[in-house]
Coordinates of C-alpha atoms and ligand atoms in Angstrom, one line a residue:
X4 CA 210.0 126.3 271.8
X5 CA 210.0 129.8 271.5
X6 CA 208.3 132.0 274.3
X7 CA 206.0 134.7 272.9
X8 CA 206.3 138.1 274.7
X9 CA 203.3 138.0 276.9
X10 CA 201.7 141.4 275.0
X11 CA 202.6 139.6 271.7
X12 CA 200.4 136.6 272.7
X13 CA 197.3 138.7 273.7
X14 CA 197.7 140.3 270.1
X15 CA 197.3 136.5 268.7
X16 CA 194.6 135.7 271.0
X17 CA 193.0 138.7 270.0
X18 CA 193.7 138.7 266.3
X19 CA 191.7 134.7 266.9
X20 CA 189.0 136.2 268.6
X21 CA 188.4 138.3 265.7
X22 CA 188.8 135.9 263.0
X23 CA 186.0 134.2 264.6
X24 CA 183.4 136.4 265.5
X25 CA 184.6 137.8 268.6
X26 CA 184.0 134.1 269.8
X27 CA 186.4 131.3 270.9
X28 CA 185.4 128.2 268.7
X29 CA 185.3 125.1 269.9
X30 CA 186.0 122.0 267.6
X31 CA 182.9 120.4 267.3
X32 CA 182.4 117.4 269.8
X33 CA 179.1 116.0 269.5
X34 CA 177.8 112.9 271.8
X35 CA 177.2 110.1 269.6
X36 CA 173.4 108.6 269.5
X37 CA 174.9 105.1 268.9
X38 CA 173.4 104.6 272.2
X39 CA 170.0 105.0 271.4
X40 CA 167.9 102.2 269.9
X41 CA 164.9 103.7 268.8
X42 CA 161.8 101.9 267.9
X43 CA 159.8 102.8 264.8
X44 CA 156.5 103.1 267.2
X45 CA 155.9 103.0 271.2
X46 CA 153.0 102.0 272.7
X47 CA 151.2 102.3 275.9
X48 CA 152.8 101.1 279.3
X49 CA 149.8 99.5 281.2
X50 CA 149.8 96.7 283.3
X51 CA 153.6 95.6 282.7
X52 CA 153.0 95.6 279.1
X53 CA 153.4 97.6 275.9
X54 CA 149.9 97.5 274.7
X55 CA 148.6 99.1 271.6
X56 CA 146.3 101.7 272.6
X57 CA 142.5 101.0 272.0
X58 CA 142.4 104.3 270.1
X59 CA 144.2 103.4 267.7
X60 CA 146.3 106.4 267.0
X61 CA 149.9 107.3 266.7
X62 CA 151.3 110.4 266.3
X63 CA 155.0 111.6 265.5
X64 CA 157.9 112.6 268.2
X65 CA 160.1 115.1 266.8
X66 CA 163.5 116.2 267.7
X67 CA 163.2 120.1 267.9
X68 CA 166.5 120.5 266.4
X69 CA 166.3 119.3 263.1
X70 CA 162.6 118.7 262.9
X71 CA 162.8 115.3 261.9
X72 CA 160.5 112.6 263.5
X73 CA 162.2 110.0 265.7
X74 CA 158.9 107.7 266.5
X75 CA 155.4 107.3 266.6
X76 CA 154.2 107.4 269.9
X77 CA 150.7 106.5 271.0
X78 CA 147.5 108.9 271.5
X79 CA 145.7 107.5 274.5
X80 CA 141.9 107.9 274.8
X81 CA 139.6 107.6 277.6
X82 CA 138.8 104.1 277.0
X83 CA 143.4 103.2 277.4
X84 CA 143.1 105.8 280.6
X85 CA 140.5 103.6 282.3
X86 CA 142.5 100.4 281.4
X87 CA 145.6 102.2 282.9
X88 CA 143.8 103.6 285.9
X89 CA 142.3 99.8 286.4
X90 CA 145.4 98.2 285.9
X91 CA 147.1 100.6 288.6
X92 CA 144.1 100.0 291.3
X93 CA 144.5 96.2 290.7
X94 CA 148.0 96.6 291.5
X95 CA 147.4 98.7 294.7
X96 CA 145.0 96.3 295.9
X97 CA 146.8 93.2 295.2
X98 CA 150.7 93.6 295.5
X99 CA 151.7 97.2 296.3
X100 CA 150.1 98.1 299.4
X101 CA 150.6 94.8 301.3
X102 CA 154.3 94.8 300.6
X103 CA 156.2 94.9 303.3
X104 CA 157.6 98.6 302.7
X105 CA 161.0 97.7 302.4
X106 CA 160.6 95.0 299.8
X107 CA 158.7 98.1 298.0
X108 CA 162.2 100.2 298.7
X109 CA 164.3 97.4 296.8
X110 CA 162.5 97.9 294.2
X111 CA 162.5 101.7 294.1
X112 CA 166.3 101.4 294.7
X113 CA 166.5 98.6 291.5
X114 CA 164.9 101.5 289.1
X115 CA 167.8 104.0 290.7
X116 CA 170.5 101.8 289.9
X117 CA 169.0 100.9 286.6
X118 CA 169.0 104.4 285.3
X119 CA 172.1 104.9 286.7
X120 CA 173.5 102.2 284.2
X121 CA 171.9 103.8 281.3
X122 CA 172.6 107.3 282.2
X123 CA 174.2 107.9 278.9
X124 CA 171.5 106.4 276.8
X125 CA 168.8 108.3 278.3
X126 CA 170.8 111.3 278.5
X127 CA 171.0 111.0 274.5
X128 CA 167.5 110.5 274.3
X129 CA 166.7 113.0 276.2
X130 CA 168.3 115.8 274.3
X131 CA 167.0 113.7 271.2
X132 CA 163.5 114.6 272.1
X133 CA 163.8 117.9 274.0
X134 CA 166.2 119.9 272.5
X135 CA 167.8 120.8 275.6
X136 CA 172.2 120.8 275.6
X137 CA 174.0 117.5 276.0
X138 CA 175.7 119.1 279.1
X139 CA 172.7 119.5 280.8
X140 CA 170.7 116.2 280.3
X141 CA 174.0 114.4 281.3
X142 CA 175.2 116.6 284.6
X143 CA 171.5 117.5 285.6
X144 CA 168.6 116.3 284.5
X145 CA 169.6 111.8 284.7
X146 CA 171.8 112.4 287.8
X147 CA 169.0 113.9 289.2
X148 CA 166.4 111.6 288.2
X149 CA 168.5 108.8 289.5
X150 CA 168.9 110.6 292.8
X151 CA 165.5 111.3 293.4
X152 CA 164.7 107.5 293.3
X153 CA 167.6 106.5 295.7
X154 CA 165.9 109.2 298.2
X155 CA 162.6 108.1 298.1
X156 CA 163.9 104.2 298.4
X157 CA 165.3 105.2 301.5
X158 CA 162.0 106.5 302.7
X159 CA 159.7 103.8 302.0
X160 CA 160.4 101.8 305.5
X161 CA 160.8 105.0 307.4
X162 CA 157.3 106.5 307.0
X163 CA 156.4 106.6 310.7
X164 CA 159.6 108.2 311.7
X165 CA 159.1 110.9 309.0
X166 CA 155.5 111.8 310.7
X167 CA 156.1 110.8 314.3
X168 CA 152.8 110.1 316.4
X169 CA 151.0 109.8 313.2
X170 CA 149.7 107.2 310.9
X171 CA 151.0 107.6 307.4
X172 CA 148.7 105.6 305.1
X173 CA 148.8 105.0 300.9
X174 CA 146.4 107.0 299.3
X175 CA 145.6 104.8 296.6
X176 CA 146.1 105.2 292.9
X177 CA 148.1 108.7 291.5
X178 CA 147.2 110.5 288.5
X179 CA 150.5 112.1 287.2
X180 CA 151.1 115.0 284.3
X181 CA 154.4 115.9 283.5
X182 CA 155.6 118.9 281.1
X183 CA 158.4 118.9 278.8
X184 CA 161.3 120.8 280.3
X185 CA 162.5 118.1 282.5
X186 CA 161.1 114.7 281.2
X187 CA 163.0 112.2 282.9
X188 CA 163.8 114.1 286.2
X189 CA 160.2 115.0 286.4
X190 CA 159.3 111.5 286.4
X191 CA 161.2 110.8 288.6
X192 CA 160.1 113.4 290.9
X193 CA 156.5 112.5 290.6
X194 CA 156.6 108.2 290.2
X195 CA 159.5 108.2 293.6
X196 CA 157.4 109.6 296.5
X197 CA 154.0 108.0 295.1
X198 CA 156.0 104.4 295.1
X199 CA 157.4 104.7 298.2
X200 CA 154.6 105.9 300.1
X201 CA 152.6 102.7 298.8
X202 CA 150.6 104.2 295.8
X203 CA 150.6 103.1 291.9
X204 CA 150.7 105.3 289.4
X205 CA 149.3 106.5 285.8
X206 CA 151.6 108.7 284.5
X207 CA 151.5 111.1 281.3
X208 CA 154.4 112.3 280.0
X209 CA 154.3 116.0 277.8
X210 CA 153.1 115.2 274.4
X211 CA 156.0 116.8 273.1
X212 CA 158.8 114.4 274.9
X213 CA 157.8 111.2 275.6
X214 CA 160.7 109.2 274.5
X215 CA 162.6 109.2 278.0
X216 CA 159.4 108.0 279.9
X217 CA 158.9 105.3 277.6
X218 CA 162.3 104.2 278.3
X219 CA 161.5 104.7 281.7
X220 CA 158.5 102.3 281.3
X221 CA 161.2 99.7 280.2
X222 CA 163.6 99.9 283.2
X223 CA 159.9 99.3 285.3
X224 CA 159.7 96.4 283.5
X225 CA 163.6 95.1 283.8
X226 CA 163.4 96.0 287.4
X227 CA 160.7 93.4 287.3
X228 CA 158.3 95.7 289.2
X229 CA 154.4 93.5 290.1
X230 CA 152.9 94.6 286.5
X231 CA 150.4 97.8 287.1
X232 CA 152.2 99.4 289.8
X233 CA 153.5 102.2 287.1
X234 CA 151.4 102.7 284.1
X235 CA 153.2 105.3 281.3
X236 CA 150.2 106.6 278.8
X237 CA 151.2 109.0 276.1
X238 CA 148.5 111.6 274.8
X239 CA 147.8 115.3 274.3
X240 CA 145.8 117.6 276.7
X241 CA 142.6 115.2 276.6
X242 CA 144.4 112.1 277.7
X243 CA 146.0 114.0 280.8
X244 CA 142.0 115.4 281.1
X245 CA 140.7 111.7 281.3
X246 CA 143.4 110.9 284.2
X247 CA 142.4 114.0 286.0
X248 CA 138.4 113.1 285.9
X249 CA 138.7 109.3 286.4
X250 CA 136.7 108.6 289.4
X251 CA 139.2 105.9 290.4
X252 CA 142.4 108.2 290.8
X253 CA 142.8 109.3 294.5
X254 CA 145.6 111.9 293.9
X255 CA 146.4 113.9 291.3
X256 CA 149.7 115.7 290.5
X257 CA 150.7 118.2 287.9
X258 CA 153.2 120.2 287.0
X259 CA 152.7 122.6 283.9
X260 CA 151.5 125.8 282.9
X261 CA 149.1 128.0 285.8
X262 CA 146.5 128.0 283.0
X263 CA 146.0 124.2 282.8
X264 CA 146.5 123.8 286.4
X265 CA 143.7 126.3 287.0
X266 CA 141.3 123.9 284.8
X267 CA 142.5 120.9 286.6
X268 CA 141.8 122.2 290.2
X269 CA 138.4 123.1 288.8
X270 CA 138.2 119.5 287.7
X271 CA 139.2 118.2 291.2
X272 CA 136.8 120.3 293.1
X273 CA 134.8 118.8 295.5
X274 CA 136.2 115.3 294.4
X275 CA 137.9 114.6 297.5
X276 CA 140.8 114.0 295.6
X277 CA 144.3 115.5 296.6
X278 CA 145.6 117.4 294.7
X279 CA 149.1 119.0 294.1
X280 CA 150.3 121.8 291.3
X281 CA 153.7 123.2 290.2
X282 CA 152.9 126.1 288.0
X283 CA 154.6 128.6 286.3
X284 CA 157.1 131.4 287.5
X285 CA 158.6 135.0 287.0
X286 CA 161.0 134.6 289.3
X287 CA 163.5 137.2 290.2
X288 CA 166.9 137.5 290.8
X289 CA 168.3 140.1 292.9
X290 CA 171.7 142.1 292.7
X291 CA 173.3 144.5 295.6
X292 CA 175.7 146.4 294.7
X293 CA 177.8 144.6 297.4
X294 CA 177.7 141.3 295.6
X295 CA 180.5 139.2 293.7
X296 CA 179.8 140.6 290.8
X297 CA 181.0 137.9 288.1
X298 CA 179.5 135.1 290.6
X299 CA 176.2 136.9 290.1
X300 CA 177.1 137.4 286.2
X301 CA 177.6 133.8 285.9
X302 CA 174.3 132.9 288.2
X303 CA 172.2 134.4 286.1
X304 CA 173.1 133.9 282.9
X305 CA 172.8 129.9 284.3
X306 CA 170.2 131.2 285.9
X307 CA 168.1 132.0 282.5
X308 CA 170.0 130.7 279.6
X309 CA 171.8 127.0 280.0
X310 CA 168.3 125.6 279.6
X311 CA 166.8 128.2 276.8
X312 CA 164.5 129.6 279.7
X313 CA 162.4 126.3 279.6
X314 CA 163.0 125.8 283.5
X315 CA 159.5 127.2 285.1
X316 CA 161.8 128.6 287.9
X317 CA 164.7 130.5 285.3
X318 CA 165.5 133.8 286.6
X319 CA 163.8 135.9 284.4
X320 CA 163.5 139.2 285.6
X321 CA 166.8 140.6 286.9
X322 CA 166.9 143.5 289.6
X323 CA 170.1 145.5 290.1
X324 CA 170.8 148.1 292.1
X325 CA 171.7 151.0 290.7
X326 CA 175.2 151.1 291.9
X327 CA 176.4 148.1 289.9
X328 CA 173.8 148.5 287.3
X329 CA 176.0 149.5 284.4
X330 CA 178.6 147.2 285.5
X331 CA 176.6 144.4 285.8
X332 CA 174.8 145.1 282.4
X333 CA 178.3 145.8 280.2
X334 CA 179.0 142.4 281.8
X335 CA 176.1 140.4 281.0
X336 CA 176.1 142.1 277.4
X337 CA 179.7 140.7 276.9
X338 CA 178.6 137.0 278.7
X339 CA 176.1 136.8 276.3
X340 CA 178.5 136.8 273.3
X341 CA 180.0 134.0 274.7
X342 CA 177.1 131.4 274.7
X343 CA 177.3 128.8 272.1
X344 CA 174.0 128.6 270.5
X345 CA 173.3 125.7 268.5
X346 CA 173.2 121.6 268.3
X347 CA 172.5 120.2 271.3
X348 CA 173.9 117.2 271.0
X349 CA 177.5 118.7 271.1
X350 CA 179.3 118.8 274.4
X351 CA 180.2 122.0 273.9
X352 CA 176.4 123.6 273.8
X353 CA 175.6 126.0 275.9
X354 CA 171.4 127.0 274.6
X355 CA 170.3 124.0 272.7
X356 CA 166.5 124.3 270.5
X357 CA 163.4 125.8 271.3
X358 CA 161.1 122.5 272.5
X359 CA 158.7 123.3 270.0
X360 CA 157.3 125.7 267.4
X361 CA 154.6 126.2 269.8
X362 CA 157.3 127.5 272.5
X363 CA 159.1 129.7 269.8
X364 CA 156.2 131.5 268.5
X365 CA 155.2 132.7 272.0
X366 CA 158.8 133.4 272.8
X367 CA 159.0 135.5 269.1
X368 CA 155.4 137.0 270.2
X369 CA 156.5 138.2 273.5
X370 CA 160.0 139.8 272.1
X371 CA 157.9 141.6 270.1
X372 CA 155.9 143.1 272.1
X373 CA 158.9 144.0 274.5
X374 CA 160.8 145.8 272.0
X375 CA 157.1 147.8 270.8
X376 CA 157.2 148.7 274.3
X377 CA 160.3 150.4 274.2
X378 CA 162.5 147.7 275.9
X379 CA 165.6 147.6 274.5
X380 CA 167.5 144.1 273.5
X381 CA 170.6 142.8 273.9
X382 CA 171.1 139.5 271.7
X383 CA 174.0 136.9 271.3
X384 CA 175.5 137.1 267.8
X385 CA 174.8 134.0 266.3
X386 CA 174.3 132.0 263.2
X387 CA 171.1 129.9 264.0
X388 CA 170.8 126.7 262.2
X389 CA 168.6 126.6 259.3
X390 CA 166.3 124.1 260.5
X391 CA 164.9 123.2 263.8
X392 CA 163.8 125.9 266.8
X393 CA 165.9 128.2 267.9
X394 CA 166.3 131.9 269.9
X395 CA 168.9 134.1 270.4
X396 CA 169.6 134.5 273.8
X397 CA 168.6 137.8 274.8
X398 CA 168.7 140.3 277.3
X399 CA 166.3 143.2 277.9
X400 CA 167.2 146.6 279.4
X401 CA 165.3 149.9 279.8
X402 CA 162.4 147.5 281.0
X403 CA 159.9 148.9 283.0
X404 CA 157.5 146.6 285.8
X405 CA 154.7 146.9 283.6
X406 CA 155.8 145.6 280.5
X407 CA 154.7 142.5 279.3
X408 CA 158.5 140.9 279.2
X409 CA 158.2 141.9 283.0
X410 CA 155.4 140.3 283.6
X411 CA 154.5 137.2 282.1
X412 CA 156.0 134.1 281.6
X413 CA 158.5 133.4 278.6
X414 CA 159.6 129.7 279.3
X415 CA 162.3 131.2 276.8
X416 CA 165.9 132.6 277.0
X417 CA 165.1 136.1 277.7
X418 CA 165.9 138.2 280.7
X419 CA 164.6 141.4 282.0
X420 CA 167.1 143.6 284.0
X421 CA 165.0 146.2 286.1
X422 CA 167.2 148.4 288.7
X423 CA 166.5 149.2 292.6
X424 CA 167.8 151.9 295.2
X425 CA 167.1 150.1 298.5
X426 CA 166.2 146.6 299.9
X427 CA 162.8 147.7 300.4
X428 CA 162.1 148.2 296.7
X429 CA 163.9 144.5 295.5
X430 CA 161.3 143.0 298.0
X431 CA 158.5 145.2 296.6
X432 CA 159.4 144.5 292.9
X433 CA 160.2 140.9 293.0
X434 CA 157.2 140.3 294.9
X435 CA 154.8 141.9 292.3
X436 CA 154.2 139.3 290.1
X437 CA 151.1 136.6 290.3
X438 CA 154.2 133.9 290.4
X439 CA 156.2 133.0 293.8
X440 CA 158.4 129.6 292.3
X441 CA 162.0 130.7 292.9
X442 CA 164.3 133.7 293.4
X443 CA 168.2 134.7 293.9
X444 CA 169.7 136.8 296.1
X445 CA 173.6 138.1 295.1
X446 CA 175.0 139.8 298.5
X447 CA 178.4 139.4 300.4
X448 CA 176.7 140.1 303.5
X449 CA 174.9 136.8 304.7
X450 CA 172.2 138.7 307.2
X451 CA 171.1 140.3 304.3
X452 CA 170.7 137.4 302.1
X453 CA 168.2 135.9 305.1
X454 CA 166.6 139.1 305.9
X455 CA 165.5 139.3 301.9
X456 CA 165.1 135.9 301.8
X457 CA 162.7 135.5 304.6
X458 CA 160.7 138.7 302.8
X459 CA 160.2 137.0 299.3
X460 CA 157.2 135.6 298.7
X461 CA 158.8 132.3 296.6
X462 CA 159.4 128.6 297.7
X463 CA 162.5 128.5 297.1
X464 CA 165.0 131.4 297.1
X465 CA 168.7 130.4 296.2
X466 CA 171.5 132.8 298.4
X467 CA 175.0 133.6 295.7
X468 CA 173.9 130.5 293.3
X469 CA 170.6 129.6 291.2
X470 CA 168.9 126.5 289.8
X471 CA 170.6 124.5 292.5
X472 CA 168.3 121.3 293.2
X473 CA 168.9 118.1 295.7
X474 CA 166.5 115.7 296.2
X475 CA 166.5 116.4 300.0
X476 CA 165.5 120.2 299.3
X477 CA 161.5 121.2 299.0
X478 CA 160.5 122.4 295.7
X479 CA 157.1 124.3 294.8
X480 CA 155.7 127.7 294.4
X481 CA 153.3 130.4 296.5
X482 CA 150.5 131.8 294.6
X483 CA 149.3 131.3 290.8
X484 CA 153.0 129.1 290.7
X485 CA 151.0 126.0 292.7
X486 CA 151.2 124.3 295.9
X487 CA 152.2 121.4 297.5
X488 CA 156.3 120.6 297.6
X489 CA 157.9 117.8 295.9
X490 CA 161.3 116.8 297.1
X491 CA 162.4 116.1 300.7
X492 CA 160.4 114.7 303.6
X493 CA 157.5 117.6 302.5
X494 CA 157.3 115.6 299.0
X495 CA 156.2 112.2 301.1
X496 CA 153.4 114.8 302.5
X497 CA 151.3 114.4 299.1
X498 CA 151.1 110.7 298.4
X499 CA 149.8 109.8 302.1
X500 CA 147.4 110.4 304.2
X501 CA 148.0 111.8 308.0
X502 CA 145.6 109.4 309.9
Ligands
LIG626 P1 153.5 123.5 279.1 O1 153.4 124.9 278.8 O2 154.5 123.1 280.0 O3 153.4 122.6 277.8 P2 150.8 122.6 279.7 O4 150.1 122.9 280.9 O5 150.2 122.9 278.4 O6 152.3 123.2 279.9 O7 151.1 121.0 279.7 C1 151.6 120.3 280.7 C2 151.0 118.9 280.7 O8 149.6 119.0 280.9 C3 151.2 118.1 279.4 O9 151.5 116.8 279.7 C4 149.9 118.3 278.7 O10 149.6 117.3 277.8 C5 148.9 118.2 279.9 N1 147.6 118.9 279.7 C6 147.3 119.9 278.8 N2 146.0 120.2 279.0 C7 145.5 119.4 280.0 C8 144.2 119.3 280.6 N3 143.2 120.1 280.3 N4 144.1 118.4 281.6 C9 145.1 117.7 282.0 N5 146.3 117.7 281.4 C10 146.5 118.6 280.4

């Protein structure tokens, strides 16, 4: 063969680049959805059974990137909660909390293994229904969601030795709302701990991606689970209302906007139920000037864009100090024109859709009023498809703390990069915001990383890497982003009681 001189070759390479938008393309390789059977309508999960709901309404389950509707899924009313909520207190009573704890574990470590066997079907579903890349639902999100169950199994006959001296005791039946960004995995993270620490569960999945809980529902029922002991119901806000008010729910757990969870601590008030929240964020990622600098390229663009922003802990506001600033700007402007935008179903996909037109038209509002602001943007190059939800992947610079980009939530992929002069003004900047969920630090110098870290007023902060998660780490946020932790030994903390 003959060798190209090696200046010869870039010209090629270059002359490629060009032909195709300054972008390398990628054959297309999507996933195929053979996997998935779908059913024409899902009803409720309560009591070990797919029940119709006593409401007698159905709505459509869309996938966000082509808009077309993939099932009708059930509407619960108050009257289905109550059966649920029975159904899971019946349970509690009867089978769950009189099992020996590690019977309870087998069968926490039977729905592990379980979803581990149908990884690939639920990862298929998952971006079916949410919108979110192939890649992602398949390395993160079922992994994850798998893992999170094997933790928990090993926790169930270990109780005392997590809370030594103490008496950890059920609590009794959970109340459970779930948002859309993580379907499966936060399922997982919320039906895991309650199980093992003795407590049933009535869980509601978003309205907008239920598909993956349902499936969910079924692998409860394969891993032959005492019927009741998880109950799925599948509504809008009201039917997550009437799990939050029923008298017969001991703990209740939500993770969603701060908006909602304000109304739902209201709700709880004085109840005596226990209550956790994970809320929204603003969190920040941090830049000094001594940090690898294409490591902390790379972070953030994970950071805010794999997932389209729809992570309640994406790094969206981006501080640099001003040493690195245009460097690290030129470098995120050029990273940007590398993301593949598009169907999510294609391994390939970097930002899959918008979850819903809900999402986009806040996402689209909120642009807006950046770049009225004087902000200005920075946007991948793209051809968005025709139909479905979509958004550029954008970047913001000349953004000042008070803008509205700056301070409010996106759930979107759009960053904001702000710039610093000392350590003293990251801390100060990062920390003014009504949100404490996450944040990054980029330094080579590892005292400095725990000297800011220890300064940052967020539950988790990530040192040179972002959006890392295990289930043996604590997640959850400081101010108006919640409280309570889920994950690790702190996530058992919620579902039992101290005696
Ligand atoms: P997001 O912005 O993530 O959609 P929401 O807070 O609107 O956040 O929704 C999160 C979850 O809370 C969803 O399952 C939704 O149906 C449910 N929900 C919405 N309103 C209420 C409410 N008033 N009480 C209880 N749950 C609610």
């Amino acid at each position: 063969m003959a060798t190209e001189k090696p200046a010869a070759r870039l010209e090629l390479v270059n002359e490629r680049m060009l032909q195709f938008g300054g972008k390398w393309q990628y054959a297309s390789a999507p996933e195929s959805t053979e996997p998935v059977k779908l059913e024409k309508k899902y009803n409720l999960f309560i009591n070990g059974k797919f029940v119709a709901p006593k409401s007698g309404r159905y709505y459509p389950t869309i996938n966000p990137a082509t808009e077309e509707t993939l099932a009708e899924v059930a509407d619960a009313s108050d009257t289905d909660v109550d059966l649920a909520v029975r159904s899971a207190r019946q349970a509690y009573e009867k089978y769950w909390r009189k099992l020996k704890p590690s019977e309870r574990a087998k069968y926490i470590f039977r729905i592990a293994r379980m979803i581990q066997e149908r990884a690939r079907e639920l990862s298929i579903l998952e971006t079916m229904n949410g919108g979110k890349p192939i890649r992602m639902s398949r390395d993160d999100d079922i992994p994850l969601a798998a893992a999170h169950f094997f933790y928990y199994a090993g926790w169930a006959d270990k109780l005392e030795y997590a809370f030594p001296g103490r008496n950890p005791q059920s609590l009794g039946v959970a109340g459970q709302i779930i948002p859309w960004n993580f379907p499966l995995l936060m399922a997982a993270w919320k039906i895991a701990p309650a199980l093992a620490c003795g407590n049933t569960v009535v869980l509601k999945p978003s309205e907008t991606t239920p598909l993956t809980a349902l499936e969910l529902a079924r692998i409860v029922q394969d891993a032959d689970l005492p019927p009741g002991v998880v109950n799925i119901v599948t509504g809008f806000g009201a039917t997550g209302a009437a799990i939050v008010n029923h008298p017969n729910v001991n703990k209740v757990a939500f993770t969603g906007s701060t908006e909602v969870g304000k109304i739902i601590q209201r709700a709880v008030a004085g109840t005596g139920k226990k209550l956790t929240l994970e809320l929204g964020g603003k969190s920040a990622n941090i830049i000094f000037n001594d940090a690898a600098i294409d490591q902390a390229v790379e972070g953030i663009i994970n950071g805010i864009f794999y997932n389209q922003g729809h992570v309640c802990c994406a790094g969206s506001r981006l501080f640099v100090q001003e040493g690195v600033a245009e460097k690290v700007i030129r470098k995120l402007n050029d990273r940007i024109q590398t993301l593949r935008v598009g169907d999510p179903l294609d391994k390939n996909t970097d930002v899959g859709a918008i979850n819903s037109k809900m999402q986009l038209d806040k996402i689209t509002e909120l642009v807006k009023a950046g770049k009225d602001e004087g902000c200005v943007p920075h946007q991948t190059r793209c051809t968005l498809p025709k139909k479905g939800f979509w958004f550029a992947p954008t970047v913001f610079t000349n953004v000042a703390m008070s803008n509205r980009i700056a301070q409010e939530e996106i759930f979107g992929p759009v960053l904001s990069v702000l710039t610093f002069r000392t350590p003293e003004e990251a801390v100060e900047k990062a920390n003014n915001t009504p949100y404490g969920l996450a944040a990054g630090v980029w330094s080579d110098k590892g005292a400095k990383l725990f000297k800011i870290a220890n300064k940052l007023r967020a539950g988790v902060v990530w040192g040179n890497t972002y959006n890392q998660f295990d289930p043996t780490s604590p997640f959850g946020g400081y101010k108006e982003s919640g409280f309570g932790r889920e994950g690790g030994v702190q996530g058992l903390l919620p579902y039992l009681s101290l005696e």
